[in-house]
mmCIF file of C-alpha atoms in Angstrom:
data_model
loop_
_atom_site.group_PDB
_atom_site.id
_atom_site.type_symbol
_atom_site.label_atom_id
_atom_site.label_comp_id
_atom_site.label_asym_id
_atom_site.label_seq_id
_atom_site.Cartn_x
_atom_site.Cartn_y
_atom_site.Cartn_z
ATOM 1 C CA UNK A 10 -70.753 -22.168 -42.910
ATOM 2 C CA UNK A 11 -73.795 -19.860 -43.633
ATOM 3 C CA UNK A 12 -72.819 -18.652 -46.217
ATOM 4 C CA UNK A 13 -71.774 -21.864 -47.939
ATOM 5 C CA UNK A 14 -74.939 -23.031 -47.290
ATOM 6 C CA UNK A 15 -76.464 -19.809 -48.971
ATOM 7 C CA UNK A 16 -73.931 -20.621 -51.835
ATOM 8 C CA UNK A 17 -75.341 -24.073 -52.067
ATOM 9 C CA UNK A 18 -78.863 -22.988 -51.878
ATOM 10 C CA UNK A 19 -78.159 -20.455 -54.937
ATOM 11 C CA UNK A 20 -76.931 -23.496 -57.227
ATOM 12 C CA UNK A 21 -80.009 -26.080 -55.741
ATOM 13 C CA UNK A 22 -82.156 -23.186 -56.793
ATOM 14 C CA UNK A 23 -80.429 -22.701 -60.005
ATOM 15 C CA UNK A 24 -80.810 -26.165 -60.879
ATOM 16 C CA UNK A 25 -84.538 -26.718 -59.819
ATOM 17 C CA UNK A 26 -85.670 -23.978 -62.217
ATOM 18 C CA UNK A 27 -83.814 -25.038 -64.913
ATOM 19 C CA UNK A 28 -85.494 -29.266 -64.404
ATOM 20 C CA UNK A 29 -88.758 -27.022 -63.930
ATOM 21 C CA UNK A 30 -88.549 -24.767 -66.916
ATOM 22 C CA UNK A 31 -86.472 -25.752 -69.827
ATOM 23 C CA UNK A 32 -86.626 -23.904 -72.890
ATOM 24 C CA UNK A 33 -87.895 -26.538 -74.996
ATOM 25 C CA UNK A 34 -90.964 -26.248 -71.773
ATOM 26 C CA UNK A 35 -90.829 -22.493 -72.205
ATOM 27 C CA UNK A 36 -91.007 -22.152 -76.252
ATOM 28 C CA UNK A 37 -93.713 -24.426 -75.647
ATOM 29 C CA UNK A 38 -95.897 -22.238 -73.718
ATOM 30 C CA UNK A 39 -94.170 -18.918 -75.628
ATOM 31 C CA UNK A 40 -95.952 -20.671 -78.739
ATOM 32 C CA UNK A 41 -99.378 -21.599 -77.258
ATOM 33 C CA UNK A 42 -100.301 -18.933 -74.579
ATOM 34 C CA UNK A 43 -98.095 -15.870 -74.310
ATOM 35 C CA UNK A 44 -100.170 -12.821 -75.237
ATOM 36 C CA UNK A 45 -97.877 -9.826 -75.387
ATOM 37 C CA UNK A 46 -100.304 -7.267 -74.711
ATOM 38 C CA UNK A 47 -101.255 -8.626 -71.868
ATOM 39 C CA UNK A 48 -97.851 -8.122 -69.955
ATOM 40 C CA UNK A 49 -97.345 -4.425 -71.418
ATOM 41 C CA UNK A 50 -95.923 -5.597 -74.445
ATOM 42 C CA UNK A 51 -96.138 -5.069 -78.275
ATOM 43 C CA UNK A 52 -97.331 -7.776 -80.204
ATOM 44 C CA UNK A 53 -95.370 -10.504 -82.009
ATOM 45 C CA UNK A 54 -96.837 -9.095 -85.305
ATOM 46 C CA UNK A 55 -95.069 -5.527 -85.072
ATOM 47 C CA UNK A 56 -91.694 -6.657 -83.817
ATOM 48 C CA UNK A 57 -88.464 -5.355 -85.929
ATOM 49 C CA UNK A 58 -85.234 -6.959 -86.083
ATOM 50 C CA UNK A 59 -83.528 -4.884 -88.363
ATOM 51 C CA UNK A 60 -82.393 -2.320 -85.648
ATOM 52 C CA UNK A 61 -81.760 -2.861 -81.616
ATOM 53 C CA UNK A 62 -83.770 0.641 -81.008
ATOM 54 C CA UNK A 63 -85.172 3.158 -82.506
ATOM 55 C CA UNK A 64 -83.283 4.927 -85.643
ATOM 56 C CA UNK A 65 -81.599 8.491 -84.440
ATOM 57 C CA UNK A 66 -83.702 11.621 -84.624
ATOM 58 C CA UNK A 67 -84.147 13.211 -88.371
ATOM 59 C CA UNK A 68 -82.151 15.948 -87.485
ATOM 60 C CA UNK A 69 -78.808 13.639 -85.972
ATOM 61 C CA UNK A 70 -79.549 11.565 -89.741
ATOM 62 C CA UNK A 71 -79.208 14.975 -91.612
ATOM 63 C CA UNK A 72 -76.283 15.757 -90.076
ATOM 64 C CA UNK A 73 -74.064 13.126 -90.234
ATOM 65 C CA UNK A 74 -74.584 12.467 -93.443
ATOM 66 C CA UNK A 75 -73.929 15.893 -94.411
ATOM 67 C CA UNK A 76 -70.037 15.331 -92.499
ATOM 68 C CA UNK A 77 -69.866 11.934 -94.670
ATOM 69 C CA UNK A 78 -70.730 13.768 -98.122
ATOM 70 C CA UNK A 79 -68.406 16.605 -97.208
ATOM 71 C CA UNK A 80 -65.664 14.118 -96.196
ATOM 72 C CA UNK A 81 -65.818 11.896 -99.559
ATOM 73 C CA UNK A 82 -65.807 15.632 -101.387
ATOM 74 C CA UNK A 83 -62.847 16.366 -99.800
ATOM 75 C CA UNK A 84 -64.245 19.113 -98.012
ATOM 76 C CA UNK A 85 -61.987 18.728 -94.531
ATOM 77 C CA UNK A 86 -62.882 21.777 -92.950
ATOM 78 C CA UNK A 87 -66.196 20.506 -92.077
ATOM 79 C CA UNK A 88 -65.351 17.697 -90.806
ATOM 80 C CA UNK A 89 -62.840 19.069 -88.490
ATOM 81 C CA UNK A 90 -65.746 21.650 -87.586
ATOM 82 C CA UNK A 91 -67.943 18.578 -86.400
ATOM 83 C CA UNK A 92 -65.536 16.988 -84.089
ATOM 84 C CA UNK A 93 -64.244 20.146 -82.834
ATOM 85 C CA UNK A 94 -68.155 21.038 -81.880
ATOM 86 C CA UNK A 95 -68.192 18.128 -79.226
ATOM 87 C CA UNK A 96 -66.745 20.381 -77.487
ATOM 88 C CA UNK A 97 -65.995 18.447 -74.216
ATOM 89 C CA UNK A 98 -68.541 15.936 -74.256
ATOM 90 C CA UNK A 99 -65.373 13.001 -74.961
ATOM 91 C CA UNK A 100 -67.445 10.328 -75.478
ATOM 92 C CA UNK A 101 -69.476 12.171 -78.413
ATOM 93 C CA UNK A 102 -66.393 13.453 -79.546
ATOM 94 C CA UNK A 103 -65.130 9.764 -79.909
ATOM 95 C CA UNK A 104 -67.911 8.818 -81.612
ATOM 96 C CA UNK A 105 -68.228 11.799 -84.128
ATOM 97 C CA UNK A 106 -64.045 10.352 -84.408
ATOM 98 C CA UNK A 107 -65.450 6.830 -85.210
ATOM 99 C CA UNK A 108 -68.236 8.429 -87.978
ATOM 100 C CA UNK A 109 -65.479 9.634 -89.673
ATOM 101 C CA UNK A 110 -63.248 6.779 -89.475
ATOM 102 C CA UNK A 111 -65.498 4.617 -91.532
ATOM 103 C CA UNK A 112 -65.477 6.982 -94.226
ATOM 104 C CA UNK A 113 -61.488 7.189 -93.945
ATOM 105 C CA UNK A 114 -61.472 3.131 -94.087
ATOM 106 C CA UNK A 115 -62.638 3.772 -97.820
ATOM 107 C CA UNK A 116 -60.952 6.971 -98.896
ATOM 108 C CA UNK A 117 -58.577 8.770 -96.574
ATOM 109 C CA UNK A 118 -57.509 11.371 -99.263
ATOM 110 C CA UNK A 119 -59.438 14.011 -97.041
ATOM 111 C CA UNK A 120 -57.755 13.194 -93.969
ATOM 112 C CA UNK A 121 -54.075 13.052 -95.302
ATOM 113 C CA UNK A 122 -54.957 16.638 -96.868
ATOM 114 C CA UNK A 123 -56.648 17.662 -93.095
ATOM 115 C CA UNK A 124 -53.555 16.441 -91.175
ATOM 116 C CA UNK A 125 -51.372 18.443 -93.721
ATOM 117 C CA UNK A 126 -52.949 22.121 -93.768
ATOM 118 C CA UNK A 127 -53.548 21.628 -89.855
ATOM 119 C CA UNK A 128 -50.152 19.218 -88.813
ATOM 120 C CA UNK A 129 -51.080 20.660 -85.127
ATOM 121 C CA UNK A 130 -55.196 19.571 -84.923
ATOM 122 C CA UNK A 131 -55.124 16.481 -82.292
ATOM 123 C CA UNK A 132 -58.339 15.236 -83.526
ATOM 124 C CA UNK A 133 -56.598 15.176 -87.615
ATOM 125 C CA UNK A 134 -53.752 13.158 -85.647
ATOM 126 C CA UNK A 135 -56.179 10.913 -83.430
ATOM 127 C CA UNK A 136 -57.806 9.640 -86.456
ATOM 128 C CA UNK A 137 -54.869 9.189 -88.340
ATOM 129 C CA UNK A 138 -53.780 6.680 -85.587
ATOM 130 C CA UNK A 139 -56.878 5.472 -84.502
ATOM 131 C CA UNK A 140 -57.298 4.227 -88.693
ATOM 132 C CA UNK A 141 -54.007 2.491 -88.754
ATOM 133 C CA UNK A 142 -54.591 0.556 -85.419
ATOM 134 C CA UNK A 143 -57.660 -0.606 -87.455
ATOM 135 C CA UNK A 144 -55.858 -1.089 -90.487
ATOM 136 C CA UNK A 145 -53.161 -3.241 -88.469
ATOM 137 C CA UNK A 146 -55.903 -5.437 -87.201
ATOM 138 C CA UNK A 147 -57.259 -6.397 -90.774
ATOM 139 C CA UNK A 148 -53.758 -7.501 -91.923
ATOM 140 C CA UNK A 149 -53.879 -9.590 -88.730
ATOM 141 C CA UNK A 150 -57.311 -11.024 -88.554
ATOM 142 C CA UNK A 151 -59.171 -12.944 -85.954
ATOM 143 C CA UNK A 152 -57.191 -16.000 -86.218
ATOM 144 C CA UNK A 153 -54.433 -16.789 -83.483
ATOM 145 C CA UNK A 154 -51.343 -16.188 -83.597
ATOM 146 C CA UNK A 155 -49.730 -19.222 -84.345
ATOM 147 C CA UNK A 156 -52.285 -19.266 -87.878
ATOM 148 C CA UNK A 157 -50.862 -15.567 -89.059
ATOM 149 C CA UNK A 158 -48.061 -15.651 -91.671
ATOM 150 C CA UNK A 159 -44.827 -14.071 -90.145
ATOM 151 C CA UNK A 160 -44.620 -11.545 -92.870
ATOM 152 C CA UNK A 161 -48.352 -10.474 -92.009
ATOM 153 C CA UNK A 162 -47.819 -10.131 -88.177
ATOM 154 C CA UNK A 163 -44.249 -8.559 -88.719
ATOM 155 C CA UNK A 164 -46.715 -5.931 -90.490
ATOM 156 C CA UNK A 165 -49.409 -5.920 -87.837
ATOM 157 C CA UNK A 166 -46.544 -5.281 -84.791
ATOM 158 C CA UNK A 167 -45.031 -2.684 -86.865
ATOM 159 C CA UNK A 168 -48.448 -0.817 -87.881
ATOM 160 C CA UNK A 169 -49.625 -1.028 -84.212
ATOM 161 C CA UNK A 170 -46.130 0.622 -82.462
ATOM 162 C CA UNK A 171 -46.257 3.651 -85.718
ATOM 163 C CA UNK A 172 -49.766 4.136 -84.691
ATOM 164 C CA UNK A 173 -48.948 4.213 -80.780
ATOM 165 C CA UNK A 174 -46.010 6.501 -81.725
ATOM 166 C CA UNK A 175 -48.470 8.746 -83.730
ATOM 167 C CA UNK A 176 -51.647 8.548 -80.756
ATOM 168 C CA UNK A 177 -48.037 9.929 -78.415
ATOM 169 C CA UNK A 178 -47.540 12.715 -81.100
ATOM 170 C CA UNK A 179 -51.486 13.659 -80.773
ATOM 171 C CA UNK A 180 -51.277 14.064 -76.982
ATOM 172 C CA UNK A 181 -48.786 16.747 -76.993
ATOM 173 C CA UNK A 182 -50.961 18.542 -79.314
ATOM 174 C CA UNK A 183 -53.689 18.874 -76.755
ATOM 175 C CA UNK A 184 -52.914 17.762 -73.469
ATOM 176 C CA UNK A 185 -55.971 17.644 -72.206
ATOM 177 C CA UNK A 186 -57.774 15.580 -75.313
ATOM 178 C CA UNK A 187 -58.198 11.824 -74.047
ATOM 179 C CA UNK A 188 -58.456 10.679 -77.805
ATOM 180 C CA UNK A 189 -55.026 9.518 -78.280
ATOM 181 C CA UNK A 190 -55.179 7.716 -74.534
ATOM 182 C CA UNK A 191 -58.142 5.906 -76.048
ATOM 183 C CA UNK A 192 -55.623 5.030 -78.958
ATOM 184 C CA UNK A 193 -52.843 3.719 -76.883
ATOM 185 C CA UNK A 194 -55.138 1.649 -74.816
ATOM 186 C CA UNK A 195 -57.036 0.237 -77.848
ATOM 187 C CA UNK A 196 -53.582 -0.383 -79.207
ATOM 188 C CA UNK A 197 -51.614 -1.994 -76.306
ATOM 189 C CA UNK A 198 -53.220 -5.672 -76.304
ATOM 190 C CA UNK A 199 -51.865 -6.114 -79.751
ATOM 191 C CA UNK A 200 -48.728 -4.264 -78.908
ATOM 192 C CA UNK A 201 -48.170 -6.622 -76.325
ATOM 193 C CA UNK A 202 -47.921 -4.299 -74.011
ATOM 194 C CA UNK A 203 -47.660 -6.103 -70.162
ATOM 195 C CA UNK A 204 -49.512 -4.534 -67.291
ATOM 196 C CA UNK A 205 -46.540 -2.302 -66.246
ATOM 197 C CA UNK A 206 -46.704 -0.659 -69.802
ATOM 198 C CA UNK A 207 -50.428 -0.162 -69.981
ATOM 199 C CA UNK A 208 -51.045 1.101 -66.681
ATOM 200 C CA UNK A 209 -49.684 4.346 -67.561
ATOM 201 C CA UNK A 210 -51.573 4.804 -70.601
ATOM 202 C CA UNK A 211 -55.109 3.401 -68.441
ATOM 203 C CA UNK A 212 -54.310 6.415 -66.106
ATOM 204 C CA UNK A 213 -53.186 9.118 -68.509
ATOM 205 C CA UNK A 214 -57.147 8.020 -70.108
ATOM 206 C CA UNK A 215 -58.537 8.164 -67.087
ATOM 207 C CA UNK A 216 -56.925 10.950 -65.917
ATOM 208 C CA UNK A 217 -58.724 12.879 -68.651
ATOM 209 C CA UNK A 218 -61.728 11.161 -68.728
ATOM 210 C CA UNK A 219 -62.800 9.214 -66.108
ATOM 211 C CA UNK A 220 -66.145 7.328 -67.413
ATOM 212 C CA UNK A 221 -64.933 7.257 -71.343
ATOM 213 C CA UNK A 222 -67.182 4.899 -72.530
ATOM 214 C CA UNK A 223 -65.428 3.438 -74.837
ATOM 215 C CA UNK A 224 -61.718 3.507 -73.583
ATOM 216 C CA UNK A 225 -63.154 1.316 -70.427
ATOM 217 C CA UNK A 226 -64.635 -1.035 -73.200
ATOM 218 C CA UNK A 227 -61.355 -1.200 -74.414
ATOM 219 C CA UNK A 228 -59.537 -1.598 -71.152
ATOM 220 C CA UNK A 229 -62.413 -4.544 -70.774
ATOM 221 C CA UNK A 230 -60.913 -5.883 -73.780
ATOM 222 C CA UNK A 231 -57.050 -5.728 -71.766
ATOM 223 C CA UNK A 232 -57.942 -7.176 -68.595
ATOM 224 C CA UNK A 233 -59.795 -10.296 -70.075
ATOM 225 C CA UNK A 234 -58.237 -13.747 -69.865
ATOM 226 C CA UNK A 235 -57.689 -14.193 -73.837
ATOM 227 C CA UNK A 236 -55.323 -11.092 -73.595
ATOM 228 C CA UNK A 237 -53.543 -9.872 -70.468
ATOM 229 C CA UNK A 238 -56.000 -10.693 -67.880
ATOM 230 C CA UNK A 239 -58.226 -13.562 -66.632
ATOM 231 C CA UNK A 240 -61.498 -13.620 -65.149
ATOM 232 C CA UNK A 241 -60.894 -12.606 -61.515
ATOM 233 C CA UNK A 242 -59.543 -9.393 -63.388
ATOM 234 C CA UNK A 243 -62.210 -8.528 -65.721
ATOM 235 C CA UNK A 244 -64.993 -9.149 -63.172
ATOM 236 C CA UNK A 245 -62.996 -6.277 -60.954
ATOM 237 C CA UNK A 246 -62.820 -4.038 -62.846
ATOM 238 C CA UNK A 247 -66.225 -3.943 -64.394
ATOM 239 C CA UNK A 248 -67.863 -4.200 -61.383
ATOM 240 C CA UNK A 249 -65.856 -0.794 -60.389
ATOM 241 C CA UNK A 250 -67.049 0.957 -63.883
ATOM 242 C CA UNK A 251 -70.871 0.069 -62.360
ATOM 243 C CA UNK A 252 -69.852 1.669 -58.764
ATOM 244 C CA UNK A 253 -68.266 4.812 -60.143
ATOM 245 C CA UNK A 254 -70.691 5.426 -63.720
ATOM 246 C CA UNK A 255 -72.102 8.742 -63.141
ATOM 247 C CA UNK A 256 -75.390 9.866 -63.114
ATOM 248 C CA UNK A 257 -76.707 10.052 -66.627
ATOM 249 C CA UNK A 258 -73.764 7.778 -67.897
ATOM 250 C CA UNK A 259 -74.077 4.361 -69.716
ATOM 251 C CA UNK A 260 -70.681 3.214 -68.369
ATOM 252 C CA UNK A 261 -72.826 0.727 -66.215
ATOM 253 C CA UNK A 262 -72.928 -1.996 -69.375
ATOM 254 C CA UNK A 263 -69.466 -2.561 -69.162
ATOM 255 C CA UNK A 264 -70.356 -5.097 -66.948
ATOM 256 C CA UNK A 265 -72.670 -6.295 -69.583
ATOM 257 C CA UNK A 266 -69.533 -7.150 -71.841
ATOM 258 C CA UNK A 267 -67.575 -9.124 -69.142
ATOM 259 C CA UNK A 268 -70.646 -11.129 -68.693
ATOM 260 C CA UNK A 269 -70.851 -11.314 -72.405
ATOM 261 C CA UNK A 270 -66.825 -13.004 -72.719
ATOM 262 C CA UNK A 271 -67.920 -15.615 -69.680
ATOM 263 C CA UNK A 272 -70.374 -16.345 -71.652
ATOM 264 C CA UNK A 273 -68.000 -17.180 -74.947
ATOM 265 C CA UNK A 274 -65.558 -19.404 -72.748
ATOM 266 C CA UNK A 275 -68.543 -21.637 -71.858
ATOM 267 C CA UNK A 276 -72.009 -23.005 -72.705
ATOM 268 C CA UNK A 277 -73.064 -23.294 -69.224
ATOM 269 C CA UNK A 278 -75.155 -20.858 -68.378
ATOM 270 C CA UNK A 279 -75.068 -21.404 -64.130
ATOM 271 C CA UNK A 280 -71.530 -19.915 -64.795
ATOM 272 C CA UNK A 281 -72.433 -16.122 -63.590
ATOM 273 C CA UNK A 282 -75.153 -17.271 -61.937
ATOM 274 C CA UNK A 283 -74.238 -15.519 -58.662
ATOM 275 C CA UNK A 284 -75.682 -13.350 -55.910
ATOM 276 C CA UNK A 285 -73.345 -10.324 -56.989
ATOM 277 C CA UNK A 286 -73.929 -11.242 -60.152
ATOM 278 C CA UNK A 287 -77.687 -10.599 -59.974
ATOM 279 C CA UNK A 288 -77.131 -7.284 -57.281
ATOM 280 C CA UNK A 289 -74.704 -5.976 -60.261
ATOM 281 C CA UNK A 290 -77.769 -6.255 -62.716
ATOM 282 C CA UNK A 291 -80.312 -4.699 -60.525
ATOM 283 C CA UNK A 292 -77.351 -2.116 -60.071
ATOM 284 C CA UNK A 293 -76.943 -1.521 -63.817
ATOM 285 C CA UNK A 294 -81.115 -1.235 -64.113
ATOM 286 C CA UNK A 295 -81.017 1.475 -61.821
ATOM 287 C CA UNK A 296 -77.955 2.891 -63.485
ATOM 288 C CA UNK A 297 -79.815 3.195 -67.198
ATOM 289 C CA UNK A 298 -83.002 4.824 -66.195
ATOM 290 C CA UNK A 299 -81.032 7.970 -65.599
ATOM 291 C CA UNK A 300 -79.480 7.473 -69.051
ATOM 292 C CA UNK A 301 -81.252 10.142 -71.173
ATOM 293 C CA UNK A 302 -83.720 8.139 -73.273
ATOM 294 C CA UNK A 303 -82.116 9.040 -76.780
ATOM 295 C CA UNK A 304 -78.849 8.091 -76.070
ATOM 296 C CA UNK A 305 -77.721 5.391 -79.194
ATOM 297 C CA UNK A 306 -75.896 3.286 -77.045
ATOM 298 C CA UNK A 307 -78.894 2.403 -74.638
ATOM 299 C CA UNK A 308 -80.932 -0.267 -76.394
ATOM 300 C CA UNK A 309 -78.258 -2.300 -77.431
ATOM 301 C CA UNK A 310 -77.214 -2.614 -73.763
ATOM 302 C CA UNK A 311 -80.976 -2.977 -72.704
ATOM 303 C CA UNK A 312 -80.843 -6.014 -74.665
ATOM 304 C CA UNK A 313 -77.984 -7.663 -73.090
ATOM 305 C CA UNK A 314 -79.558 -6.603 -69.399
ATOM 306 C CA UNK A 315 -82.313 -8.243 -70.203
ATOM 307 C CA UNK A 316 -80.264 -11.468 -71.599
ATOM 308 C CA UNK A 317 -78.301 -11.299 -68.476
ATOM 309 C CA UNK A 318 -81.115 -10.818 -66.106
ATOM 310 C CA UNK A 319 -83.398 -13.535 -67.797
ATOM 311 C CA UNK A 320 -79.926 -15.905 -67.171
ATOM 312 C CA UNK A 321 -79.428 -15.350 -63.841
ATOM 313 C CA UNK A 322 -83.420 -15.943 -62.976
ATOM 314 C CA UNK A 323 -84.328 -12.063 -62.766
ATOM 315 C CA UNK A 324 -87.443 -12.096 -64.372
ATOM 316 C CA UNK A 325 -89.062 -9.453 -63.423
ATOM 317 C CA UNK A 326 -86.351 -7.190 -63.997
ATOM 318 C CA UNK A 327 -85.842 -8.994 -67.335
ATOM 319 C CA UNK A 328 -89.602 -8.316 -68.241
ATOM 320 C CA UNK A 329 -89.269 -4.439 -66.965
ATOM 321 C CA UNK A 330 -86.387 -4.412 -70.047
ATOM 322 C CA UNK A 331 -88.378 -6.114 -72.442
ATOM 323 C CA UNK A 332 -91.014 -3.221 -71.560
ATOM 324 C CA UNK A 333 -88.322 -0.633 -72.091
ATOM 325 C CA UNK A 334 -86.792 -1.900 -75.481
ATOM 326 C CA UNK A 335 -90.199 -2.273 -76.928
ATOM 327 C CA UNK A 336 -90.778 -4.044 -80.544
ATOM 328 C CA UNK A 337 -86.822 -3.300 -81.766
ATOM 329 C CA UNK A 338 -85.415 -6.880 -81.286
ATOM 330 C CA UNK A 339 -81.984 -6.809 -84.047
ATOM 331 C CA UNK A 340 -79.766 -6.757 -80.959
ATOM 332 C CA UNK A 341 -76.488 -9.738 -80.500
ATOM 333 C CA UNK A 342 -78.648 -12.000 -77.970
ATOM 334 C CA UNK A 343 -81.283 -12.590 -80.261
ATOM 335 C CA UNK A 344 -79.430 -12.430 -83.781
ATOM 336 C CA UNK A 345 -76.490 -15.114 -82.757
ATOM 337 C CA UNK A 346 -78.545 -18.146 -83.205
ATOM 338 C CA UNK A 347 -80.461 -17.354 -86.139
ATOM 339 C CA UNK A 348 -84.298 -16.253 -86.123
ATOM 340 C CA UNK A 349 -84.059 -12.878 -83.821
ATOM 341 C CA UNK A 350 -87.761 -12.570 -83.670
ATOM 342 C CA UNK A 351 -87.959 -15.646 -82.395
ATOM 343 C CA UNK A 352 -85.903 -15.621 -80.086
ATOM 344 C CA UNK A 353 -86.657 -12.127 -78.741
ATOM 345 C CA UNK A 354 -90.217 -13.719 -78.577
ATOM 346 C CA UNK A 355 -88.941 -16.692 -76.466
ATOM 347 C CA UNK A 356 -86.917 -15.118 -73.850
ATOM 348 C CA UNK A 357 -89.777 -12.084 -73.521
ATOM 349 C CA UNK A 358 -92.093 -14.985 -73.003
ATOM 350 C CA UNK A 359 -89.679 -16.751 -70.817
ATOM 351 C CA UNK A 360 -89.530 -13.866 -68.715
ATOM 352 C CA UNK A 361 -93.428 -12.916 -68.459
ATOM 353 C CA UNK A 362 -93.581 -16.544 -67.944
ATOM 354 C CA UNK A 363 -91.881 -16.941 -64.590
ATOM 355 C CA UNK A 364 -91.943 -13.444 -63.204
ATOM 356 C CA UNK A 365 -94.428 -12.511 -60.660
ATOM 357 C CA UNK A 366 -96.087 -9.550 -62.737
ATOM 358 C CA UNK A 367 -100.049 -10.377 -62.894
ATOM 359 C CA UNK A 368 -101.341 -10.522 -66.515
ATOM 360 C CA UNK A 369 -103.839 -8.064 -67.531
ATOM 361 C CA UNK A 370 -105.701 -7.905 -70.727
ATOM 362 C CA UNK A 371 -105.760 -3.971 -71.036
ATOM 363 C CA UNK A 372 -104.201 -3.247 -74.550
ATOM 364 C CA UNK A 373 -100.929 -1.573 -74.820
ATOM 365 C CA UNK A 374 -99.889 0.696 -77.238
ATOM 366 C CA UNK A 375 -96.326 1.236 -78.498
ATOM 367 C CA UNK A 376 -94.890 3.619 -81.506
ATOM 368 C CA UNK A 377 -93.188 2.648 -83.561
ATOM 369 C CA UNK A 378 -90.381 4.203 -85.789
ATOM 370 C CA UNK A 379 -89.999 2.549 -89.543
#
C-alpha cells in the first residue's frame, strides 16, 4: 500500500507541475526575465547550433583528414596503419572503422585493393562487411516491410546474411577483435535473427568487449519493441549498461537512447516519469563526470541528460548540464522541432526556472570554439 501511495503521489506531483508550469507559462518567462549569466550561463547572443560541442582538437582534424585524402588516393596502407594504431582501445578502433566507412560509401576502390594484398587483415574484412550491412539497409529504407518491393528486400535479406557470413570470416582472422561481433549484432535485427540466434553473437561481443559502446547501442536497437524486444526488455538492459559502465566510460547514455524510443512511441511525456527513472539519471550524471572531458561522444549525450532530466522534473540536475554543455546547442532535442536556439533557450530557462539554484548577477565567462 505504501508504495502505491508513493506511486500515486509521483503522478499527483507530475501533474501539479505540469497545470503550474506549462511551456507556453515557461517560454513566457524564458522571453521576459531569464538572464543567462545570472545562473552560470552563456548568453543567448553567443549560442551555436551548428555543432552539439565543441569541434575536435586541431591535431585529431589534421589527422583524419590526412586517412580520408590517403584513402580517396588509394593509398591503403595508411589507412590500415590508422586502425591498426587503436591498438586495443575497441571503441576508438570502431570509430577510426566508421571514419573510413564513409569514405568507402563513395569510393571503395581502396578497400577492395586493401582486402586483396592483405586477404588475412580483420579490420580490411570488418569494413568490408560492416559497408555492405549499410549498403543492404539503403536498398531497404526506413519504410516497413509490407511498403518494400519483394525484389528490393529479396536483395536486402541476401546482402545482410553475405555480410554476416563475411563479419564470421573476419573473426577467425583475429579472435580476439570484437569488430566483426559488432557486425553480426548490427546485422541480426534485419537478418531476422530470434533471440536464440543473437544471443550467441551478444556474448561472443561481449565476451571481447564488455562496455563496446557502440555494439550495446546496437544491441539497444535488438531488444526494443519495433524489432525483437518490447519495452520491459529495453529498459533491462539499459539500466544494466548504467550499473556495469566503467569508470571513465560513456556507456552510461545507453539509457539515454531507450528513453529516447519511449519517447517516439508516445507524446506523453509522464510516460518515464518514474522514481528509477529519475535515480537512473542522477546515476548517468555521476557516470559522465568521470568521462574525460574531450571525449566526442559526451556532449551529444549531455544534451539528451539534460532533455531527460528537465522531463522527469530534475531541474537542478538539468541546469548543472546546461552548465556543462555550455553555448553548443545543434544537438537532436533541440533541432527536432525546428528553431534549436530556441529551444535550447527554453528548456535552459525552464530549468533555471524551477530549480532551486539562487540567481546571482556575477558574470560568467565561457570560450568559445568557432
Amino acid at each position: 500500500m505504501t508504495l502505491f501511495l508513493g506511486a500515486v503521489l509521483v503522478m499527483l506531483l507530475g501533474m501539479l507541475y505540469r497545470a503550474l508550469f506549462s511551456p507556453s507559462n515557461a517560454t513566457t518567462w524564458v522571453a521576459g526575465n531569464f538572464v543567462a549569466a545570472h545562473h552560470g550561463l552563456p548568453p543567448r547572443e553567443t549560442l551555436d547550433s551548428r555543432r552539439a560541442g565543441p569541434p575536435p582538437a586541431a591535431h585529431l582534424r589534421e589527422e583524419r583528414q590526412a586517412v580520408v585524402d590517403a584513402a580517396r588516393a588509394g593509398e591503403w596502407k595508411t589507412t590500415a596503419r590508422y586502425v591498426a594504431e587503436a591498438g586495443e582501445d575497441w571503441d576508438e578502433r570502431w570509430t577510426r572503422l566508421a571514419l573510413l566507412q564513409q569514405v568507402a560509401e563513395e569510393d571503395d576502390a581502396w578497400l577492395e585493393a586493401w582486402s586483396t594484398a592483405a586477404p588475412d587483415d580483420c579490420d580490411a574484412a570488418t569494413l568490408r562487411a560492416s559497408l555492405m550491412v549499410h549498403r543492404a539497409w539503403a536498398i531497404r529504407g526506413d519504410g516497413y516491410a509490407h511498403e518494400i518491393l519483394t525484389s528490393d528486400m529479396e536483395r536486402f535479406k541476401a546482402m545482410l546474411a553475405a555480410a554476416i557470413e563475411e563479419a564470421r570470416k573476419a573473426a577467425l582472422l583475429d579472435p580476439a577483435n570484437p569488430g566483426p561481433w559488432v557486425v553480426m549484432v548490427t546485422a541480426a535485427r534485419g537478418a531476422q535473427y530470434r533471440r536464440a540466434a543473437f544471443r550467441p553473437l551478444w556474448n561472443g561481443l561481449v565476451a571481447r568487449a564488455p562496455y563496446h559502446y557502440e555494439g550495446h547501442w546496437q544491441g539497444l536497437q535488438y531488444w526494443c519493441a519495433k524489432w525483437f524486444g518490447s519495452d520491459r526488455r529495453m529498459l533491462r538492459f539499459a539500466r544494466q549498461a548504467v550499473r556495469k559502465a566503467p569508470a571513465g566510460s560513456p556507456l552510461a547514455g545507453i539509457y539515454l537512447h531507450a528513453l529516447d524510443e519511449l519517447a517516439a512511441q508516445s507524446a506523453a511525456d509522464s510516460g518515464t516519469v518514474t522514481p528509477l527513472t529519475r535515480s537512473m539519471l542522477k546515476r548517468i550524471a555521476v557516470s559522465f563526470d568521470q568521462v574525460a572531458p574531450d571525449d566526442e561522444r559526451l556532449p551529444v549525450l549531455r544534451h539528451l541528460l539534460a532533455h531527460h532530466m528537465l522531463r522527469s522534473m530534475l531541474y537542478a540536475g538539468a541546469l548543472e548540464q546546461f552548465r556543462r554543455i555550455g553555448p553548443w546547442c545543434g544537438a537532436p532535442p533541440w533541432r527536432k522541432n525546428g528553431n534549436a536556439v530556441v529551444a535550447f533557450e527554453n528548456a535552459r530557462g525552464t530549468a533555471a526556472r524551477l530549480s532551486r539554484a539562487r540567481p546571482t548577477p556575477a558574470p560568467q565567462t565561457h570560450g568559445i570554439v568557432r
